[in-house]
XYZ file of C-alpha atoms in Angstrom:
595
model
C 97.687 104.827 86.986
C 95.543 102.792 84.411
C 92.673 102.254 85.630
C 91.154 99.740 82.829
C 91.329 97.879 79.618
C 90.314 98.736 75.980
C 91.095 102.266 76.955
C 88.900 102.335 80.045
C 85.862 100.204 78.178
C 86.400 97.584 80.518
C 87.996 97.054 84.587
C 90.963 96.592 85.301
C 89.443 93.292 87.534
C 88.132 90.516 86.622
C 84.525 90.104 88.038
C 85.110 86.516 89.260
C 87.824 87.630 91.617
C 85.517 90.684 93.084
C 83.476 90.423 95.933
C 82.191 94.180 96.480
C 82.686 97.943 94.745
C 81.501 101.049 96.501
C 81.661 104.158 94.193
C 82.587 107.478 96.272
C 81.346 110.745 94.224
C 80.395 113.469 96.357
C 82.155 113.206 99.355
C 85.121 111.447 99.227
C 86.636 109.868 102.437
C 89.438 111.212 104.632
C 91.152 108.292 103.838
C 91.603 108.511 100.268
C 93.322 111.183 98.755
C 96.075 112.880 95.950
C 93.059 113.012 93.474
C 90.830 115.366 92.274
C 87.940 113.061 91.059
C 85.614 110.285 92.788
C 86.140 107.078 94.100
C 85.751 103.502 92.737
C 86.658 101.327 96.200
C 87.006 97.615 94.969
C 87.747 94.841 96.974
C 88.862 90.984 96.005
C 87.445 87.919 97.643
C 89.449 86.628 99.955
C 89.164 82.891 98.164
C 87.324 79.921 99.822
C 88.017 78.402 102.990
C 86.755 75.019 103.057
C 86.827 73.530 99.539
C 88.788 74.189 95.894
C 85.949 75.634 93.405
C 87.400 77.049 89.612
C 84.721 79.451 87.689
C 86.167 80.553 84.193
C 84.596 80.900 80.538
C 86.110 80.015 77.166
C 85.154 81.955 74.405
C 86.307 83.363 70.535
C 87.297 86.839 72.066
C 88.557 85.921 75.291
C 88.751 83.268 78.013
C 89.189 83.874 81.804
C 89.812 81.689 84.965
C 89.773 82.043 88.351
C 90.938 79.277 91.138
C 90.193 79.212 94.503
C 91.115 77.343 97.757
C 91.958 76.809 101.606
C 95.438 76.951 102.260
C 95.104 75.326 105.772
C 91.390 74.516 105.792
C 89.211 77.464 107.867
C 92.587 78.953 108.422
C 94.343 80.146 105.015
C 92.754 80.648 101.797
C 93.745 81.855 97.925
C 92.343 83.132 94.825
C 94.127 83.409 91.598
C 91.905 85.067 88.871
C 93.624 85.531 84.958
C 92.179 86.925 81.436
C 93.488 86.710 78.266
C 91.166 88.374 74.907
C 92.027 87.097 70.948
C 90.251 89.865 69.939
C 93.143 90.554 68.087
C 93.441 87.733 65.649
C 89.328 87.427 65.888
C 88.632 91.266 64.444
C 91.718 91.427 62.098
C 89.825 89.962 58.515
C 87.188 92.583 59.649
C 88.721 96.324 60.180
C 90.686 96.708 56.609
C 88.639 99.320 54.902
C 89.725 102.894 53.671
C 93.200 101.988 53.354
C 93.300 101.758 57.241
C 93.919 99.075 59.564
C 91.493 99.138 62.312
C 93.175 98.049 66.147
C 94.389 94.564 66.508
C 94.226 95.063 70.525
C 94.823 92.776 73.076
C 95.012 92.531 77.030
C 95.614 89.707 79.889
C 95.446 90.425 83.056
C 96.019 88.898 86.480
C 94.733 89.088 90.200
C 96.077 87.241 92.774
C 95.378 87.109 96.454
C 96.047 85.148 100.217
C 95.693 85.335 103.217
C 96.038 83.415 107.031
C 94.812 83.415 110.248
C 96.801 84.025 112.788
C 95.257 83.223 116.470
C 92.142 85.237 116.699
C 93.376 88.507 116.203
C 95.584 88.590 113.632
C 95.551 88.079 109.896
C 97.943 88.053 107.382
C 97.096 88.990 103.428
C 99.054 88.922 100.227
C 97.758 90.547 96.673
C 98.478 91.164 93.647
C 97.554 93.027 89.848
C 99.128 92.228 86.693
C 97.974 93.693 83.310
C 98.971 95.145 80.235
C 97.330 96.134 77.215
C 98.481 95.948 73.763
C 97.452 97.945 70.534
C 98.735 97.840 66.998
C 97.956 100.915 64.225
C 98.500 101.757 60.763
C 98.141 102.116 57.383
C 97.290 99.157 54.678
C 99.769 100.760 52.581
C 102.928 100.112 55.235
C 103.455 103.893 55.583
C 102.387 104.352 59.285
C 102.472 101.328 61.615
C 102.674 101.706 64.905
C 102.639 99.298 68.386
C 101.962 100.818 72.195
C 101.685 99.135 75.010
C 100.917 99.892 78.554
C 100.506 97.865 81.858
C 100.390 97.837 85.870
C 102.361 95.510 88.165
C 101.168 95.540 92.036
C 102.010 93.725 95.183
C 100.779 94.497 98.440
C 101.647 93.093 102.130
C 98.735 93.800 104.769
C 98.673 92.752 108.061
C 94.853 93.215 110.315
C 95.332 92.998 114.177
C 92.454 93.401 116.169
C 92.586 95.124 119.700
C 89.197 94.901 120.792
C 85.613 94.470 118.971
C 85.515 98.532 118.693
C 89.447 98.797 117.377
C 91.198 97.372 114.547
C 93.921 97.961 112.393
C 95.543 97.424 109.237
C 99.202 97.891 108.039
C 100.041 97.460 103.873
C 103.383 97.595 102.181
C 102.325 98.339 98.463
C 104.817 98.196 95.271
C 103.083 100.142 92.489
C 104.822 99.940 88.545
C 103.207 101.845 85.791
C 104.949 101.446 82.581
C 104.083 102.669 78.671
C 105.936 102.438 75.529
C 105.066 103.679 71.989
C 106.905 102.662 68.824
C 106.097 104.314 65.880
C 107.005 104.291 62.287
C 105.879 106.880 59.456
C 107.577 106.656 56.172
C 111.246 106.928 57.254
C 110.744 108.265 60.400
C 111.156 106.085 63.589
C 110.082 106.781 67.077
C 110.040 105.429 70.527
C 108.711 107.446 73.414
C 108.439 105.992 77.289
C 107.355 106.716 80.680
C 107.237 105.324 84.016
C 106.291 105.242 87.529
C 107.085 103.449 90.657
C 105.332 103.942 94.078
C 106.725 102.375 97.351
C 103.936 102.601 100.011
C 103.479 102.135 103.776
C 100.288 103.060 105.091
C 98.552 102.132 108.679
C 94.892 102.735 109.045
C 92.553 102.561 112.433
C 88.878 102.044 113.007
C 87.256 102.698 115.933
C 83.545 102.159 116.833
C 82.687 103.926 120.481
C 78.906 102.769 119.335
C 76.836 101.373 116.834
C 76.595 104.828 115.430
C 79.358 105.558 115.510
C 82.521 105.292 113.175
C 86.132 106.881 113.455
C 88.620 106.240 111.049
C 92.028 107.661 111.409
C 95.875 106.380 110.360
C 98.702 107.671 107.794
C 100.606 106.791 104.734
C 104.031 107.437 103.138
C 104.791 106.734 99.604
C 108.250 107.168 97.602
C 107.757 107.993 94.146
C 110.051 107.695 90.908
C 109.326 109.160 87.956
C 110.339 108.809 84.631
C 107.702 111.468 82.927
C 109.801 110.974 79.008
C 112.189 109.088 77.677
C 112.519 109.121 73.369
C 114.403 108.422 70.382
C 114.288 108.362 67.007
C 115.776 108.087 64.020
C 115.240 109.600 60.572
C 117.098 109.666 56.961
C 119.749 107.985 59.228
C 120.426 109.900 61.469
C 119.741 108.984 65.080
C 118.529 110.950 67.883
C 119.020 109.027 71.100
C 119.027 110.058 75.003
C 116.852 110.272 78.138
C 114.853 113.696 77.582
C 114.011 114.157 81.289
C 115.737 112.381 83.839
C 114.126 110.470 86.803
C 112.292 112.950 89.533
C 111.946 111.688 93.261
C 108.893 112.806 95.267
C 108.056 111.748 99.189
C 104.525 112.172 99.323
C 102.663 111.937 103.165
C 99.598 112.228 104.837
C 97.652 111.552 108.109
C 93.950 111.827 108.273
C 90.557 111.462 110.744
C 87.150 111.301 109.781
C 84.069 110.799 111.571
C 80.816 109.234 110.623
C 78.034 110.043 113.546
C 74.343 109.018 113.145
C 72.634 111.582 115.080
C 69.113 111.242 114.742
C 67.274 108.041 112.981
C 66.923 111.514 109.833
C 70.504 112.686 110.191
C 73.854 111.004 109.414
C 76.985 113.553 109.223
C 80.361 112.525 108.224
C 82.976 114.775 108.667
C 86.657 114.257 107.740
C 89.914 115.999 107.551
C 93.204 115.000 105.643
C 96.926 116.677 106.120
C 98.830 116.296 103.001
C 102.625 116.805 102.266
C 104.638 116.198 98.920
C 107.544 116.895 98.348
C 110.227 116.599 95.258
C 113.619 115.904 96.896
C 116.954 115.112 94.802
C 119.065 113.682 93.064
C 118.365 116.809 90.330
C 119.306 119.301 88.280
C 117.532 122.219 88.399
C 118.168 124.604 85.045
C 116.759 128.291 85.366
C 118.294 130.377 82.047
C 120.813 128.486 80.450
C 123.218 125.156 81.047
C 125.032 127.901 83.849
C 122.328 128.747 85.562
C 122.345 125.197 87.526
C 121.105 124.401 90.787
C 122.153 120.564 92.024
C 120.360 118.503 94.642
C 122.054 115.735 96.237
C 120.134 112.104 97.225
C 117.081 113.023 99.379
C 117.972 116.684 99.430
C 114.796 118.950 99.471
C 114.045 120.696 96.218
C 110.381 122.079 97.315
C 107.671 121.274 100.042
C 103.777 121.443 99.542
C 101.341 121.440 102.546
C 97.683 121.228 102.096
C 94.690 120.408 104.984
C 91.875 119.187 102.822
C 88.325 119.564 104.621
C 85.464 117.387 103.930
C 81.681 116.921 104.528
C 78.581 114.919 103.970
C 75.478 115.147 104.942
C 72.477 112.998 104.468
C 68.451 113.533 105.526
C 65.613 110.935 105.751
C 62.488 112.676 104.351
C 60.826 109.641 104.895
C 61.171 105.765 105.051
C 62.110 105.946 101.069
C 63.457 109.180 100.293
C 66.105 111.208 101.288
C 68.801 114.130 101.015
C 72.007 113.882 100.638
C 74.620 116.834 100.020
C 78.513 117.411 100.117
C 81.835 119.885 100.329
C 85.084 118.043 99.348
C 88.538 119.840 98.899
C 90.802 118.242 97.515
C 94.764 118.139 95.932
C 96.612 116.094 93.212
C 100.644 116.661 93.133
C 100.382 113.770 90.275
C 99.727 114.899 87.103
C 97.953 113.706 83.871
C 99.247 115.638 81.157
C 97.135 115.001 78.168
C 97.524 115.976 73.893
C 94.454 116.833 72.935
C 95.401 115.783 69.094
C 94.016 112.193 69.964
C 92.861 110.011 72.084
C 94.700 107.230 72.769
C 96.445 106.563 76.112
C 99.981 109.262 74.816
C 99.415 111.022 78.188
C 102.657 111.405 80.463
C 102.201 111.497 84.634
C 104.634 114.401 85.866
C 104.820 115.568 89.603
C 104.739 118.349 91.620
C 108.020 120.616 91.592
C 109.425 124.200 91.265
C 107.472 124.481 88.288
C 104.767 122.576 88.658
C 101.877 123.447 91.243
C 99.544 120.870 92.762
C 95.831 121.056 91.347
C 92.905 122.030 93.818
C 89.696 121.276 93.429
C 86.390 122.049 95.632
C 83.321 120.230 94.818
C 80.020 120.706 96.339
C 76.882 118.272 95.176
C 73.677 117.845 96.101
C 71.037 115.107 95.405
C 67.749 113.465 96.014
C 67.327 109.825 96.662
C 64.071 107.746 96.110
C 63.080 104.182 96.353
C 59.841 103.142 94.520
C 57.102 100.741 94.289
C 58.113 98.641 97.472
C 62.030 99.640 96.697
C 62.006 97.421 93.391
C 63.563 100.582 92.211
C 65.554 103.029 93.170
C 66.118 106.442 91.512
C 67.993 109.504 92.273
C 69.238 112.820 90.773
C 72.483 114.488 91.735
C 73.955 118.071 90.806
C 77.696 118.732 90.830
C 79.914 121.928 90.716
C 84.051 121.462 90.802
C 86.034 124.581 90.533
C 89.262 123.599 89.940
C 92.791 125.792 89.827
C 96.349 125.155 88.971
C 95.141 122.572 85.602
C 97.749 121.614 83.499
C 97.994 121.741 79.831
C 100.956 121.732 76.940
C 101.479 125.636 75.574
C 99.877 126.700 72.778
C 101.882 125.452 69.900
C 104.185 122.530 71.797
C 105.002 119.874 68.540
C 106.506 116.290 70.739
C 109.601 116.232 70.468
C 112.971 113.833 71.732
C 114.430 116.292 73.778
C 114.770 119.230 76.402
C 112.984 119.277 79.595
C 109.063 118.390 79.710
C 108.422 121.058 82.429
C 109.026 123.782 80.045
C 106.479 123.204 77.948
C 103.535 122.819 80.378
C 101.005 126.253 80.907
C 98.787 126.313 83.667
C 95.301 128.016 84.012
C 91.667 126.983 85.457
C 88.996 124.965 85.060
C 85.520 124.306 86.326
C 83.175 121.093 85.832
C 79.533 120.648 86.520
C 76.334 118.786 85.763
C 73.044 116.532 86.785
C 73.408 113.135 86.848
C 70.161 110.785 86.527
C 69.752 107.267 87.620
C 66.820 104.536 87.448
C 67.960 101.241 88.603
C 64.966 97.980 88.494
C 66.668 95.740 90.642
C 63.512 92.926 91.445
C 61.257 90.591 88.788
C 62.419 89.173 85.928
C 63.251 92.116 84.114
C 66.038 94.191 85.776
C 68.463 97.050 85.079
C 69.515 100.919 85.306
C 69.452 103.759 83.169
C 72.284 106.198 83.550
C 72.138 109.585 82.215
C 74.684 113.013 82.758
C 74.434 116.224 81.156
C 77.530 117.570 82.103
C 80.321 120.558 81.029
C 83.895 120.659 81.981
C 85.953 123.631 80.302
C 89.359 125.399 80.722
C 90.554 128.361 80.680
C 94.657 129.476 80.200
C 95.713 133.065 80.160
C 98.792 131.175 77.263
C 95.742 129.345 75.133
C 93.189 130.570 72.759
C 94.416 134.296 73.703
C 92.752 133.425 77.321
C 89.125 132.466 76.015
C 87.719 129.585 77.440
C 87.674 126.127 75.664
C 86.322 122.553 76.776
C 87.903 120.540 78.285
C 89.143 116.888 76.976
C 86.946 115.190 79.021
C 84.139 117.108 78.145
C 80.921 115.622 77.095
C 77.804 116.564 77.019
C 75.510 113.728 77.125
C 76.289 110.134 78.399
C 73.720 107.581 78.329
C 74.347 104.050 79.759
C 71.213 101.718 79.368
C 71.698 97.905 80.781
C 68.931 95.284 81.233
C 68.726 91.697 81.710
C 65.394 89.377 81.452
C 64.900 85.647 82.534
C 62.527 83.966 79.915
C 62.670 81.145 81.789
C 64.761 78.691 83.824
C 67.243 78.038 80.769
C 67.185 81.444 79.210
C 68.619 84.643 80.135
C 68.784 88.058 77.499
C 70.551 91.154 78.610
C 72.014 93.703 76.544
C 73.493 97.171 76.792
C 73.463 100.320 75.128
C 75.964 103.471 75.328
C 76.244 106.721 74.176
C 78.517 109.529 74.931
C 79.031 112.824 72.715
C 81.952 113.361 71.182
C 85.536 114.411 72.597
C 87.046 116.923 71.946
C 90.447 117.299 69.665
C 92.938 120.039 68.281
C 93.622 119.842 64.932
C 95.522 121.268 61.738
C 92.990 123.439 59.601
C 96.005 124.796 56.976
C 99.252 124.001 55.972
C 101.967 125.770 54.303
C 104.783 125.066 52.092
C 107.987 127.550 52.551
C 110.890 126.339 51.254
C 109.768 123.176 51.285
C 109.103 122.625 54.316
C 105.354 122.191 55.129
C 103.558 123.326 58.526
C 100.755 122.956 59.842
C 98.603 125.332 61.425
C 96.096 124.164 64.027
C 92.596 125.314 65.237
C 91.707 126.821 68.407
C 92.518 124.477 71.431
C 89.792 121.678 71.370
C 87.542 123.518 69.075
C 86.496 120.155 67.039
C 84.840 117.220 68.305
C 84.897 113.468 67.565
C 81.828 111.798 66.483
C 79.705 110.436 68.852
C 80.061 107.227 70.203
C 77.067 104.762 70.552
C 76.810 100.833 70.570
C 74.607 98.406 71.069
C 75.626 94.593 73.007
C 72.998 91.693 72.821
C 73.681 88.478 74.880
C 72.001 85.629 75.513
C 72.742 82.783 77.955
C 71.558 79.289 78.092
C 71.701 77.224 81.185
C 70.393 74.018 82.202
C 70.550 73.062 86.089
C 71.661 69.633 86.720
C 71.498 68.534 90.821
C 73.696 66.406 92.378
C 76.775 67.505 89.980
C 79.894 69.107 91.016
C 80.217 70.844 87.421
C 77.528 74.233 86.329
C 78.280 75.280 82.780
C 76.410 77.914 80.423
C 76.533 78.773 76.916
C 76.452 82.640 76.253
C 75.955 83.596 73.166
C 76.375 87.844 72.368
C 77.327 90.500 69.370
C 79.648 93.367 70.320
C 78.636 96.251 68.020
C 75.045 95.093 66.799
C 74.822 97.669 64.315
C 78.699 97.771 63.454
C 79.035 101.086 64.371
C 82.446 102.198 63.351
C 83.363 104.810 66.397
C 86.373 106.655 65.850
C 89.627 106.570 68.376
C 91.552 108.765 66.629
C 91.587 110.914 63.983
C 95.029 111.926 62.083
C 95.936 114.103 58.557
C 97.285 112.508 55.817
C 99.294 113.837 52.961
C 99.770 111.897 49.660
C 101.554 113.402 46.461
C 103.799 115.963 45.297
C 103.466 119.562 47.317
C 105.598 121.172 44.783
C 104.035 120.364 41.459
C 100.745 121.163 43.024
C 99.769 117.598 43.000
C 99.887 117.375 46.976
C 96.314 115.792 48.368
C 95.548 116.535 52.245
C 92.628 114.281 53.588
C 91.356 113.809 57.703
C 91.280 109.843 57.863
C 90.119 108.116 60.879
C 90.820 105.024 63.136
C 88.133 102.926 64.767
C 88.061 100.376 67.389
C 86.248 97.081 67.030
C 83.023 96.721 64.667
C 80.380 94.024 64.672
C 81.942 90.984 66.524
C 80.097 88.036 67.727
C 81.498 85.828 70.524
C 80.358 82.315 72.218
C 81.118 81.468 75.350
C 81.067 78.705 77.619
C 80.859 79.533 81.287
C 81.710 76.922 84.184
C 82.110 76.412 87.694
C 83.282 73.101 89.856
């Protein structure tokens, strides 16, 4: 439920500990599902059979390690992969300006996996993900300070049994934990909101070959969820306000699913797939309709309300040639898991709420289209995609919801639809000395709610217009490597007050039309270079790499928020928009090694 670290700057994994990643966009397989969006399908080496090797780096901002090993030698193996950044105490004598503390931020992180051989056909494997992330903000003066932090936990249990060379299977037991906490202070007001999910999987998946063009997948999963969307307190002038807001929520969510992928022709591949899902929210719960006698109670497991959706999917793709081809896609899809976003910032305050009597699951179809192209004796590879998603059933807070520590999250949600859609451009150099991609979307995602902006259409949070993502890496010579990277992504857009008023006073705010202002852009520039030196005949490589985060010490904004300082009565009151920023210029040395 989080998929990465610095607020999705960087994975979840650590690189070490990955041995491949396949990114799904336009047609997503049968067997994944309960999303709306693409798929980024990673998967961990399975650690080294014969011999114990360590790779790691130790550097100013962070320091990572992975360990590796046989178990019982050509039988058993393990890898145990762990990061840990500083950039906390590193960036801290740089961010003070303005009266604002910039983010003293930190994450470690975790990966863990084993496995055995069993006979011939049977294989036993362990895993496991550990991370959180931790973020401090406020105010030089003391008045707002502020510490959130956010993490997954992990475990899964898979067992592979092979019948034959054209079957094989796989059974997983999977423990999911998603947890976040925010504790806030402004002037004399204390806060502490939470939320939380649990997942308890079993899932059993088949592939089947009848030929060597031929691939069936098929299999089904159940997972048991627990939710805790909100739970708050706080405490002002004294008094305390204490109390779970919204009480756990218990979903069953199932599926079964067959897809086929058919080479017909040496020009046409087809894949085909179809996925059955069912979610359901079952008790124990208390269902409220009009007022505290108006209540409805479910008993342990007792069905509250069923959803069943078949979700169709296709892919096609056509050989023009021996370097060019076509490639197009219809996916429908559901999510009965829900990211509820405020679109007053943008740090990670979003809740996950589920499916219910109130709640709908969100639909989405999605049809893209693109052309593929390798050039210049496939040295590099380019291709241009086009997108449309309409979606229905989105989710958003009402018009004028202010967070609060209690009554029941579901009431304040509005629901309305959406529609996303843009060309995506890629150039990737992948042989000589110099090598790299350029990335670039021009894209548009808005919404629109019969309850927001008097039904007028607004853009969406994730909406930006231009992303850019330039990477390239060149080998002087056998000790030196440069490589740097450049991003840049328009700015997101954010609600926020454009008045306030004093009556009896009190002061409120009045806000803007729903997302109708915009961060600034964000752009950066990373340099790197690394110095090795090989040295045969030892059992230890090292490097040295030496890089600036932030070249230009650009100071991109995270989050934007109104301050207030003075008297509002004796006309003395001053209102000012101040800003937060993540990291600026930071250089970093590191030294790399492997035995």
């Amino acid at each position: 439920y989080n998929t990465g670290h610095l607020f999705g700057f960087f994975s979840v994994f650590n690189a070490d500990a990955i041995k491949s990643v396949t990114l799904h966009k336009g047609n997503m397989p049968a067997q994944y599902g309960g999303r709306l969006s693409s798929v980024l399908d990673f998967h961990m080496k399975d650690g080294n059979y014969k011999k114990y090797q360590a790779t790691g780096g130790i550097g100013l901002i962070s320091s990572r390690l992975t360990l590796e090993g046989p178990i019982v030698k050509d039988k058993g193996s393990f890898i145990v992969s762990g990061r840990r950044t500083y950039i906390d105490i590193i960036s801290k004598p740089f961010v003070e300006s303005n009266g604002v503390k910039g983010v003293p931020y930190f994450f470690y992180d975790l990966n863990i996996k084993a496995n055995y051989k069993i006979g011939l056909k049977d294989q036993l494997f362990f895993s496991s993900y550990i991370g959180r992330d931790q973020v401090k903000l406020g105010l030089l003066d003391g008045r707002l300070q502020s510490n959130i932090f956010w993490g997954n936990k992990t475990g899964t249990l898979k067992w592979n049994h092979r019948f034959s060379s054209k079957l094989n299977m796989n059974v997983s037991a999977i423990y999911n934990d998603y947890n976040f906490v925010s504790k806030a202070t402004f002037d004399n007001f204390d806060t502490q909101v939470d939320s939380r999910i649990t997942d308890r999987t079993l899932k059993v998946a088949y592939d089947y070959y009848p030929g060597i063009r031929h691939k069936i997948q098929f299999g089904f999963l159940y997972t048991f969820h627990t939710f805790t969307p909100r739970r708050a307190a706080g405490s002002a002038s004294g008094v305390t306000f204490n109390g779970t807001s919204n009480p756990e929520k218990y979903a069953q969510d199932a599926a079964i699913y067959l897809s086929d992928q058919y080479t017909i022709s040496e020009k046409l591949d087809v894949a085909v797939g179809i996925r059955l899902n069912t979610f359901r929210q079952v008790g124990p719960y208390s269902f409220i309709t009009n007022s505290p006698r108006d209540t409805t109670t479910f008993s342990k497991g007792q069905p509250i309300v069923t959803f069943l959706n078949p979700e169709p999917r296709v892919g096609i793709r056509y050989k023009l040639n021996s370097t060019s081809s076509l490639k197009a896609a219809y996916n429908l899809n559901n999510q009965y898991i829900h990211q509820v976003s405020l679109s007053g910032n943008a740090l990670p305050f979003d809740i996950w709420v589920a499916s219910s009597k109130l709640i709908k699951p969100q639909r989405a179809s999605q049809y893209s289209i693109g052309y593929f192209r390798n050039l210049f004796e496939n040295s590099f590879e380019f291709s241009i995609e086009a997108y449309y998603k309409n979606l229905t059933n989105q989710i958003e807070y009402r018009q004028d919801y202010v967070p609060r520590v209690s009554g029941e999250i579901e009431n304040e949600f509005v629901f309305g639809r959406g529609k996303s859609y843009g060309l995506e451009f890629f150039l990737n150099k992948k042989a000589g000395k110099f090598q790299g991609w350029i990335g670039y979307t021009l894209a548009k995602a808005t919404r629109k709610f019969e309850k927001i902006n008097g039904g007028k259409e607004f853009s969406a949070k994730y909406d930006r217009r231009h992303d850019i993502n330039i990477i390239g890496t060149y080998v002087l010579n056998e000790k030196w490597t440069i490589g740097g990277t450049f991003v840049f992504a328009s700015g997101q857009p954010i609600t926020i007050p454009e008045r306030r008023y004093l009556v009896e006073g009190v002061i409120y705010n009045q806000y803007g039309l729903r997302n109708s202002y915009r961060m600034q852009d964000y752009h950066r520039l990373d340099l790197s270079a690394t110095y090795s030196k090989k040295r045969p005949n030892r059992r230890l490589e090292s490097s040295w790499t030496f890089a600036v985060y932030n070249v230009y010490n650009r100071k991109n904004p995270y989050i934007y928020f109104i301050d207030a300082d003075g008297n509002p009565i004796s006309g003395e009151l001053v209102v000012k928009a101040k800003k937060m920023f993540l990291f600026p210029i930071l250089p970093s040395i590191t030294w790399n090694f492997k035995f």
